[in-house]
mmCIF file of C-alpha atoms and ligand atoms in Angstrom:
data_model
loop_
_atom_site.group_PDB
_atom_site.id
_atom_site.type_symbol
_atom_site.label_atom_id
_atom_site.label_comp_id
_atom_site.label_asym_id
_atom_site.label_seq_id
_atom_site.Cartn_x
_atom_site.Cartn_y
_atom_site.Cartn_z
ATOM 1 C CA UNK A 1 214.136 45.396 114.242
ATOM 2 C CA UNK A 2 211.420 44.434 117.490
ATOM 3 C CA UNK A 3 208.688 42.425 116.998
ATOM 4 C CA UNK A 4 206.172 45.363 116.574
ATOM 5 C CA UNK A 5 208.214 46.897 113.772
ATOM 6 C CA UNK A 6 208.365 43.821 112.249
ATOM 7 C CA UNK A 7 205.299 43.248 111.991
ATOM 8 C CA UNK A 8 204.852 47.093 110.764
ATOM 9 C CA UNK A 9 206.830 46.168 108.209
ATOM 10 C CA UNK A 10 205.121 43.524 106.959
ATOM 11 C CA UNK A 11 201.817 45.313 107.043
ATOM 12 C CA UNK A 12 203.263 47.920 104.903
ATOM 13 C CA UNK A 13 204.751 45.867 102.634
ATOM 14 C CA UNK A 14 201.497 43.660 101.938
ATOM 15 C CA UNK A 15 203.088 40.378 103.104
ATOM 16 C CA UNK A 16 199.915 40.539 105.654
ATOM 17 C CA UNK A 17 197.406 41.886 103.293
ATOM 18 C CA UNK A 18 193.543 41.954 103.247
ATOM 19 C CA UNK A 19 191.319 43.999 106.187
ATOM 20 C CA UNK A 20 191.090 41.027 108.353
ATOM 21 C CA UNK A 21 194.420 39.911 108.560
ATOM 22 C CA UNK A 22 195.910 43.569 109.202
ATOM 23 C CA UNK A 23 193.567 43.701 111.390
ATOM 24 C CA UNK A 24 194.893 40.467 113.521
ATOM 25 C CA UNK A 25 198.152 41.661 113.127
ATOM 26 C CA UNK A 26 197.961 45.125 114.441
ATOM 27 C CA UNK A 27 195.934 43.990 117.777
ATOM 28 C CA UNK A 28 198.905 41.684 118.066
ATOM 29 C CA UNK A 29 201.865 44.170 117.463
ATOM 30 C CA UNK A 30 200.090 46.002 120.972
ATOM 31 C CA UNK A 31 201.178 42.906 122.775
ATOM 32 C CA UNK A 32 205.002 44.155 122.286
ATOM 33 C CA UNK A 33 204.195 48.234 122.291
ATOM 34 C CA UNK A 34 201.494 50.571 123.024
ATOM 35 C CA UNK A 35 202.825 53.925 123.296
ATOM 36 C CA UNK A 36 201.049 56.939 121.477
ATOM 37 C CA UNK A 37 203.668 57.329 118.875
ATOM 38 C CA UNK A 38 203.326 53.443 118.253
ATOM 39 C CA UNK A 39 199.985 53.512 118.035
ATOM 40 C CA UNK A 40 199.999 56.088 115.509
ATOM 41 C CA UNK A 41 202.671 54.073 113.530
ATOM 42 C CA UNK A 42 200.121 51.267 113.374
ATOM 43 C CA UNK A 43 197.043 52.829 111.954
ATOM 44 C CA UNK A 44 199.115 54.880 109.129
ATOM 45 C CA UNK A 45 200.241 51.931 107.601
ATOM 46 C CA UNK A 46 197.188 51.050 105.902
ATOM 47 C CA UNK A 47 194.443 54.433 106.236
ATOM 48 C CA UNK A 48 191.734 52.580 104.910
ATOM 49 C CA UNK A 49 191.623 49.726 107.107
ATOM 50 C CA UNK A 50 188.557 51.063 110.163
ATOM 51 C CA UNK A 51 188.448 46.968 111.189
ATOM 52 C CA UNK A 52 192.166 47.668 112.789
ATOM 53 C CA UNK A 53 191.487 51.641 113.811
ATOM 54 C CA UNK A 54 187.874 49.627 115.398
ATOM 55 C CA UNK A 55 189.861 46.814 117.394
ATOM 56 C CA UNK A 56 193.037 48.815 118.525
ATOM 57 C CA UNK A 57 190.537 51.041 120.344
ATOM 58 C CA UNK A 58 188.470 48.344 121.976
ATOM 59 C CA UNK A 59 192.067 46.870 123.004
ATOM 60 C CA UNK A 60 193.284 50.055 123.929
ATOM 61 C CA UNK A 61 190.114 50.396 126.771
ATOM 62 C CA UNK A 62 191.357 47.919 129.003
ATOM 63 C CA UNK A 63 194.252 45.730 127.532
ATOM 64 C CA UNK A 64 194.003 42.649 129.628
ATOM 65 C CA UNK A 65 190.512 42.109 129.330
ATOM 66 C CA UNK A 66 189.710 43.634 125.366
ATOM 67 C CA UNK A 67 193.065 41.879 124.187
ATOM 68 C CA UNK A 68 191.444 38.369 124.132
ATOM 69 C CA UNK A 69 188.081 39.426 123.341
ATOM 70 C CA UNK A 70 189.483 40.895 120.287
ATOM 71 C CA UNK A 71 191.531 37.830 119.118
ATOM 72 C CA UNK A 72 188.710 35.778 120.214
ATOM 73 C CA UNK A 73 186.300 37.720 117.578
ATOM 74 C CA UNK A 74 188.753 38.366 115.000
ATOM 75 C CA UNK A 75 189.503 34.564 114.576
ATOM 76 C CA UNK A 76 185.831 33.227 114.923
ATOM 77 C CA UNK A 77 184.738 35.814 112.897
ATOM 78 C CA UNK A 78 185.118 34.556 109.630
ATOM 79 C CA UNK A 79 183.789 30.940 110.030
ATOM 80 C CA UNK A 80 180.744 32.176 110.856
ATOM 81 C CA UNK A 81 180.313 34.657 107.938
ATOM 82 C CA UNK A 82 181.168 31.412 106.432
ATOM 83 C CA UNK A 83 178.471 29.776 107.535
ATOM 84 C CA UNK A 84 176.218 32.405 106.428
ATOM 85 C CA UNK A 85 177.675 33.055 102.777
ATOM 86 C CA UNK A 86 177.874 29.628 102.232
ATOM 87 C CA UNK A 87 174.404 29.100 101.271
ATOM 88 C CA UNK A 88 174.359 31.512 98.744
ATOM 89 C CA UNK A 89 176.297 28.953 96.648
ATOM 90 C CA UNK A 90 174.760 26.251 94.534
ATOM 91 C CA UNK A 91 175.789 23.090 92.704
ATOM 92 C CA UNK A 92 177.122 24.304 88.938
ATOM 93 C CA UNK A 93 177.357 27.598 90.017
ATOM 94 C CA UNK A 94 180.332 30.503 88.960
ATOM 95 C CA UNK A 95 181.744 32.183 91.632
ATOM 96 C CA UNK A 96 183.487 35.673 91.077
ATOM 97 C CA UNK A 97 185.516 37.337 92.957
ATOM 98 C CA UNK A 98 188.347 40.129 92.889
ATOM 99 C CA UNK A 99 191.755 40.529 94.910
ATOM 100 C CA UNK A 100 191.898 38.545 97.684
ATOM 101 C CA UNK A 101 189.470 38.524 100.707
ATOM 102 C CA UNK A 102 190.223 35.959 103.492
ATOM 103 C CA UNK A 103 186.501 36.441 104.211
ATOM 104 C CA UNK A 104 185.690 35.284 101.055
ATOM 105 C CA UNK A 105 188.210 32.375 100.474
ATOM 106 C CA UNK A 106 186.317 31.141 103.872
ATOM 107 C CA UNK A 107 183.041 31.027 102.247
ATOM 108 C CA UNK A 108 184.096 29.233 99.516
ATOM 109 C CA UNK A 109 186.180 26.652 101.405
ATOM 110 C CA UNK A 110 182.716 25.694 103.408
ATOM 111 C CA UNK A 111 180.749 25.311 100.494
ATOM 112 C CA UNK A 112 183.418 22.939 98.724
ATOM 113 C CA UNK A 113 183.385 21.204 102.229
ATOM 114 C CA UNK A 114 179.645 21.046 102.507
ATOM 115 C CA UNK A 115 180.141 18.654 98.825
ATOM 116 C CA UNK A 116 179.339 21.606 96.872
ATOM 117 C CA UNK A 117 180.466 21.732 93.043
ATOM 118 C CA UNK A 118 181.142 25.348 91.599
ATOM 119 C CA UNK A 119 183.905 27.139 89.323
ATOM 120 C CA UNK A 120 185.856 29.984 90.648
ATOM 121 C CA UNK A 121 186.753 33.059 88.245
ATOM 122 C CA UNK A 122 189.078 35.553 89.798
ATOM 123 C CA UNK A 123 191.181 38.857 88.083
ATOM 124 C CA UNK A 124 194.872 38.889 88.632
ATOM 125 C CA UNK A 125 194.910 42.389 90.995
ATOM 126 C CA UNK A 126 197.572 44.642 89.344
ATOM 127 C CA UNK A 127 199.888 45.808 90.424
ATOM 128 C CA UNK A 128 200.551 43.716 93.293
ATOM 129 C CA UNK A 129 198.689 40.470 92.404
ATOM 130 C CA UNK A 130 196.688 39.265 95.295
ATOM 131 C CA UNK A 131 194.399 37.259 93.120
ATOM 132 C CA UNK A 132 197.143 35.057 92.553
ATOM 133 C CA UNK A 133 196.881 34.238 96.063
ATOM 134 C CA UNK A 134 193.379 33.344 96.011
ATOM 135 C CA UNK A 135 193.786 31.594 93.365
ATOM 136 C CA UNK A 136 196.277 29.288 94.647
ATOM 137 C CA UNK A 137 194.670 29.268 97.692
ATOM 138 C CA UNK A 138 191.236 27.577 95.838
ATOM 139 C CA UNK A 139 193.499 25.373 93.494
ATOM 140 C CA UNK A 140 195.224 24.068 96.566
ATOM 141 C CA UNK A 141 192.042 22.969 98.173
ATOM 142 C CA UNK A 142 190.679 21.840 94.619
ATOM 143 C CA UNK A 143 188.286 24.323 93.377
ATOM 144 C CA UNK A 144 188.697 25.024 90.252
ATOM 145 C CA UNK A 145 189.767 28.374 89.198
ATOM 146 C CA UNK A 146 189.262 30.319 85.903
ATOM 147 C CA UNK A 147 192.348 32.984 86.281
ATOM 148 C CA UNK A 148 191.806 36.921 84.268
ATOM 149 C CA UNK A 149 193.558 39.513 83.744
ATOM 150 C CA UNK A 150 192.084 42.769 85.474
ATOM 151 C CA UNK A 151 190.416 43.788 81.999
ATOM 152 C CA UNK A 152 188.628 40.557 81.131
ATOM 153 C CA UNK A 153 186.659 41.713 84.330
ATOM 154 C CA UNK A 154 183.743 41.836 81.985
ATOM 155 C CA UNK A 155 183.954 38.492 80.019
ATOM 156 C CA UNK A 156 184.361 36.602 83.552
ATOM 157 C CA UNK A 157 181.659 38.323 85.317
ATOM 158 C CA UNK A 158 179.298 37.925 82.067
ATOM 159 C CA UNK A 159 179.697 34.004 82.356
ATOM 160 C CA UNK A 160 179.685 34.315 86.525
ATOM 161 C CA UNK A 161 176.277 33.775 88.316
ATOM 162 C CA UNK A 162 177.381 35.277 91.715
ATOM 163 C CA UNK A 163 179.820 37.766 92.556
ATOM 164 C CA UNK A 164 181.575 38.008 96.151
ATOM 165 C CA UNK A 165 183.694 40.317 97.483
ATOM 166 C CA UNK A 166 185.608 41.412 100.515
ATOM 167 C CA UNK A 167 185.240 44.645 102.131
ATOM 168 C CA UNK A 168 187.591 47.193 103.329
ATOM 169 C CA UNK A 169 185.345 49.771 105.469
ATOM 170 C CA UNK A 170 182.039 50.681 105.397
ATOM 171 C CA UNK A 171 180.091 54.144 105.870
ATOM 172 C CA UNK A 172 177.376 55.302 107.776
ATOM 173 C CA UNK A 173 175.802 55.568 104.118
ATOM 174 C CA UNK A 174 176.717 52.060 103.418
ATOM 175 C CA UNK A 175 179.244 53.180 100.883
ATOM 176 C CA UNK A 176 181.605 49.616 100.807
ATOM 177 C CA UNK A 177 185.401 50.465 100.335
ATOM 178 C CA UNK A 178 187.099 47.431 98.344
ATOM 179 C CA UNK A 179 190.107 47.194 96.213
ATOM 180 C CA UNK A 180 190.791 49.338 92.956
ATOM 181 C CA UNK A 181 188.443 48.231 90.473
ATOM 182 C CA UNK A 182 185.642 46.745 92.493
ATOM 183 C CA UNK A 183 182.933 49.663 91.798
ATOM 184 C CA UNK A 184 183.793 48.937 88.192
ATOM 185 C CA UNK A 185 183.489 45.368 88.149
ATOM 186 C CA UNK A 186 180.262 45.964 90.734
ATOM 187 C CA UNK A 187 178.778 47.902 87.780
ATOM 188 C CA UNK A 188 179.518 45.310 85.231
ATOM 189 C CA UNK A 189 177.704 42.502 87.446
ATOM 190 C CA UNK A 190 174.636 44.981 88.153
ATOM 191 C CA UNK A 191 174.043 45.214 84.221
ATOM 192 C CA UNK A 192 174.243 41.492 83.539
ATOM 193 C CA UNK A 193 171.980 41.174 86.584
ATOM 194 C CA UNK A 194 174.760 39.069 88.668
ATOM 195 C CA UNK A 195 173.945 39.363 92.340
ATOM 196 C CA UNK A 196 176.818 40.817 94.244
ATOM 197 C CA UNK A 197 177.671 40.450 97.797
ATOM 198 C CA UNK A 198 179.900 42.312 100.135
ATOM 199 C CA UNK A 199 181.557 39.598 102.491
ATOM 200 C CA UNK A 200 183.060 41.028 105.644
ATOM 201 C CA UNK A 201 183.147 41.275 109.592
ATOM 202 C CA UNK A 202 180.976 44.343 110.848
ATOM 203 C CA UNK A 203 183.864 45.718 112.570
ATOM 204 C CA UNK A 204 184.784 47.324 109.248
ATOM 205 C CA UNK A 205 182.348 49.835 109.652
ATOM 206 C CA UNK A 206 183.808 53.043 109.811
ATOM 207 C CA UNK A 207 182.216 55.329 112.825
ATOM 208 C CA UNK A 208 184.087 58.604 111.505
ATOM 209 C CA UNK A 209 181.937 58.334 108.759
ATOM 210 C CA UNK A 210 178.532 59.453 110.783
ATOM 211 C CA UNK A 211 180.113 63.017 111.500
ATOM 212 C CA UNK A 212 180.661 63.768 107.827
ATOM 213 C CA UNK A 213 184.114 62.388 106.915
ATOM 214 C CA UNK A 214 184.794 60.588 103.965
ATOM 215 C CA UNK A 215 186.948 57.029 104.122
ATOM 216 C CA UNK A 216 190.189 58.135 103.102
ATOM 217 C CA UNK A 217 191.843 55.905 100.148
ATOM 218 C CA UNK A 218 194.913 54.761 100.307
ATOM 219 C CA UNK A 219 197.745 55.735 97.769
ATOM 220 C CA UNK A 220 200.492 53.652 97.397
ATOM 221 C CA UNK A 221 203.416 54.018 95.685
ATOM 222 C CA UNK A 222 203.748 54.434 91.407
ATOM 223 C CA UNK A 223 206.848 52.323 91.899
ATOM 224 C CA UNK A 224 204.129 49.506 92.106
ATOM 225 C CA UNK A 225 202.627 50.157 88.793
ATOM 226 C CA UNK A 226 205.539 50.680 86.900
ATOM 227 C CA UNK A 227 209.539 50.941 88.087
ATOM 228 C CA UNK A 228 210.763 53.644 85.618
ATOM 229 C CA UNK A 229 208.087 55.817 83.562
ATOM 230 C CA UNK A 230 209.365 58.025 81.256
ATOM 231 C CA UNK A 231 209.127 61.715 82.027
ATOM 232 C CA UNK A 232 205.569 63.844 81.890
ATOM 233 C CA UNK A 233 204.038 60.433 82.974
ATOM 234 C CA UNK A 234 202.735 60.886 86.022
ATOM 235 C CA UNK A 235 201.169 57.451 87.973
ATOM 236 C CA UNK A 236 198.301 57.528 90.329
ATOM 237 C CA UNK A 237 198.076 54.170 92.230
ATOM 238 C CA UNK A 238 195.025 54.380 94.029
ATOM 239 C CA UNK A 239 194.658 50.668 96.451
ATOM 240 C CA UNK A 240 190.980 50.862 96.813
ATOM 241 C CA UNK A 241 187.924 52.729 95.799
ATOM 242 C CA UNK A 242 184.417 53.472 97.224
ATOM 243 C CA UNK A 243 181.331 51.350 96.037
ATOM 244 C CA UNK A 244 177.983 53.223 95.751
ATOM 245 C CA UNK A 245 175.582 51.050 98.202
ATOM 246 C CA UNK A 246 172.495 50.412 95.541
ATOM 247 C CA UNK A 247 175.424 48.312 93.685
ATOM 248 C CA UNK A 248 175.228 45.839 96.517
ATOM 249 C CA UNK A 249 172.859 42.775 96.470
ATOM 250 C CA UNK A 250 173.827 42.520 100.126
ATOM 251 C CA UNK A 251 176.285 42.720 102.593
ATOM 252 C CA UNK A 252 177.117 39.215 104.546
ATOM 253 C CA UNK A 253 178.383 39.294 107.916
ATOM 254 C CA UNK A 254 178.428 37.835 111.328
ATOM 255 C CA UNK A 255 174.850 39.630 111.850
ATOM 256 C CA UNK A 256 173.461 37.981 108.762
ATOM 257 C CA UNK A 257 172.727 39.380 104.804
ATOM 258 C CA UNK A 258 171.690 42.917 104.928
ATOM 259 C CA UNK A 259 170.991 45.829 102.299
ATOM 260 C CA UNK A 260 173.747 48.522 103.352
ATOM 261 C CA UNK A 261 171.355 51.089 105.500
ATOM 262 C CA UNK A 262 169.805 47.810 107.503
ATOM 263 C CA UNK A 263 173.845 46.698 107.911
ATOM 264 C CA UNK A 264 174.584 50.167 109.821
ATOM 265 C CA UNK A 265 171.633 49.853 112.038
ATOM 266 C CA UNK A 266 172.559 46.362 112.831
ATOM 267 C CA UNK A 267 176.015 47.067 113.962
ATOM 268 C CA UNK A 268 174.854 50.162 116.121
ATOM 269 C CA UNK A 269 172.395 47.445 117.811
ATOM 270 C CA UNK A 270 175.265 44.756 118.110
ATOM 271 C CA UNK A 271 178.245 46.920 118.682
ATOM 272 C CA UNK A 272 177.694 50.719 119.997
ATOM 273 C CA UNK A 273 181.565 50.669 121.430
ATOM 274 C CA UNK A 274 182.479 51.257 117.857
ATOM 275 C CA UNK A 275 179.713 54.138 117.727
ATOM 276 C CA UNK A 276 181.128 56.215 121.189
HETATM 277 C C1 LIG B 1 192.569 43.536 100.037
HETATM 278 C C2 LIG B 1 191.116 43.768 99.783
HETATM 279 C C3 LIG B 1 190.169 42.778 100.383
HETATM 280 C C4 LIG B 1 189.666 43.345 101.728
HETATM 281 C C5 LIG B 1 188.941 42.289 102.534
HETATM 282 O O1 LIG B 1 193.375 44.653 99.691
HETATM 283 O O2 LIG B 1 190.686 44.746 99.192
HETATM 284 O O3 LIG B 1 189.060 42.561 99.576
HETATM 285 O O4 LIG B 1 190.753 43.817 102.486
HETATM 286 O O5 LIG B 1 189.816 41.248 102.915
HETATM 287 P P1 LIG B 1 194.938 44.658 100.053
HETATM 288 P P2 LIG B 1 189.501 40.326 104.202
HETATM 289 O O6 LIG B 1 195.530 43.447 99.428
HETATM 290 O O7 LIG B 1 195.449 45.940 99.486
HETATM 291 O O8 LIG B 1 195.046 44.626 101.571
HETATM 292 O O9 LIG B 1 188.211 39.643 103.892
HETATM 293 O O10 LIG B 1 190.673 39.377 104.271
HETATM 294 O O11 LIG B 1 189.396 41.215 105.372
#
């Protein structure tokens, strides 16, 4: 196995998980192959992932030059989102959040550095668990984490005063793609009045989108959910689901905290590459 196919592989198999990171990862697999079929390869791994689709097409423009730009946003990126989402959080305050987002952990880290004191709750992510890695991503660092199962969604958010989550993709609509579950638990927080926030870099927005096609959602395999179901029972194991944009409080990015339809505008003023 080369370099690019391992790091195909790990893509595929979640070990590199979350928009971001995939995104990283792919722009760096075109250091070792760039070839159409490769190419292809890449973006099928994960379909609903537009931040990779976005960057290996800026890369793919002019490799020397985009290459480095690319890297150079990707990892700076997030700290300043940071910087951003970090204010939203108060001394005493609940934080909660679902799966795990590395744009979120990064919020959270700079408010615990900035000496702030505030509670994590976060749901465990069946089938595949991810919000055991934020979790002991927090612990590690010493926030303190409240750990759910996916169905005490409601109890958690109920006692929560802010909710954060990552993003996926976003549409020209400002429909925000997020893991399985998050339009559910998005609901919840609207009905207790919980403001909920959409963390994520604007290269997630999805450009298809604006000529009428729909963010395709990612099913993964029923082995996930469960090894050996008896017969008739048939398993649909969707990875992510579409939020309806007057669920979102905001959506915080590099460009600042906008409602969905301002979001759009904003990255068609900062970014119109991702619009040709
Ligand atoms: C992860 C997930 C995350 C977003 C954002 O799903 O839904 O909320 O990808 O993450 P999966 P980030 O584990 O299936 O990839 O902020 O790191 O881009």
């Amino acid at each position: 196995m080369d370099k690019f196919d391992e790091i195909c592989e790990k893509i595929k198999t979640l070990k590199i998980q979350g928009a971001h990171n995939v995104a990283i990862a792919g722009v760096r697999a075109l250091k070792y192959r760039r070839d159409k079929r490769s190419v292809r390869k890449l973006l099928n791994l994960r379909p609903t992932e537009p931040c990779l689709r976005n960057s290996v097409k800026f890369v793919l423009k002019d490799f020397e030059k985009n290459y480095k730009i690319a890297i150079k946003h990707l990892k700076t990126v997030r700290r300043k989102i940071a910087e951003i989402g970090s204010r939203l959080i108060r001394d005493g305050i609940v934080v909660f959040t679902h799966c795990h987002s590395s744009t979120v952990i990064e919020i959270l880290k700079m408010a615990f550095k900035q000496g702030k004191k505030f509670e994590v709750y976060n749901t465990e992510t069946r089938p595949l668990y991810q919000g055991r890695k934020t979790a002991r991503e927090l612990a590690k660092i010493g926030i303190p984490v409240k750990h759910f199962v996916d169905s005490a969604g409601r109890i958690a958010i109920k006692k929560s005063d802010l909710v954060l989550f990552g993003a996926d993709s976003i549409t020209s609509v400002g429909k925000i793609i997020n893991k399985i579950g998050t339009e559910m638990f998005a609901e919840i927080a609207n009905k207790y009045d919980k403001p909920v926030y959409f963390c994520t870099d604007s290269w997630k927005f999805n450009p298809k989108t604006i000529i009428g096609f729909e963010e395709k959602i990612e099913e993964r395999s029923p082995k996930e959910v469960w090894k050996n179901p008896p017969k008739g029972v048939e398993i649909l194991n969707y990875a992510f689901e579409s939020v309806k944009p007057e669920l979102a409080t905001g959506i915080i990015s590099e460009l600042g905290i906008f409602k969905p339809a301002v979001f759009v505008g904003e990255v068609k003023k900062n970014y119109p590459w991702i619009f040709e």
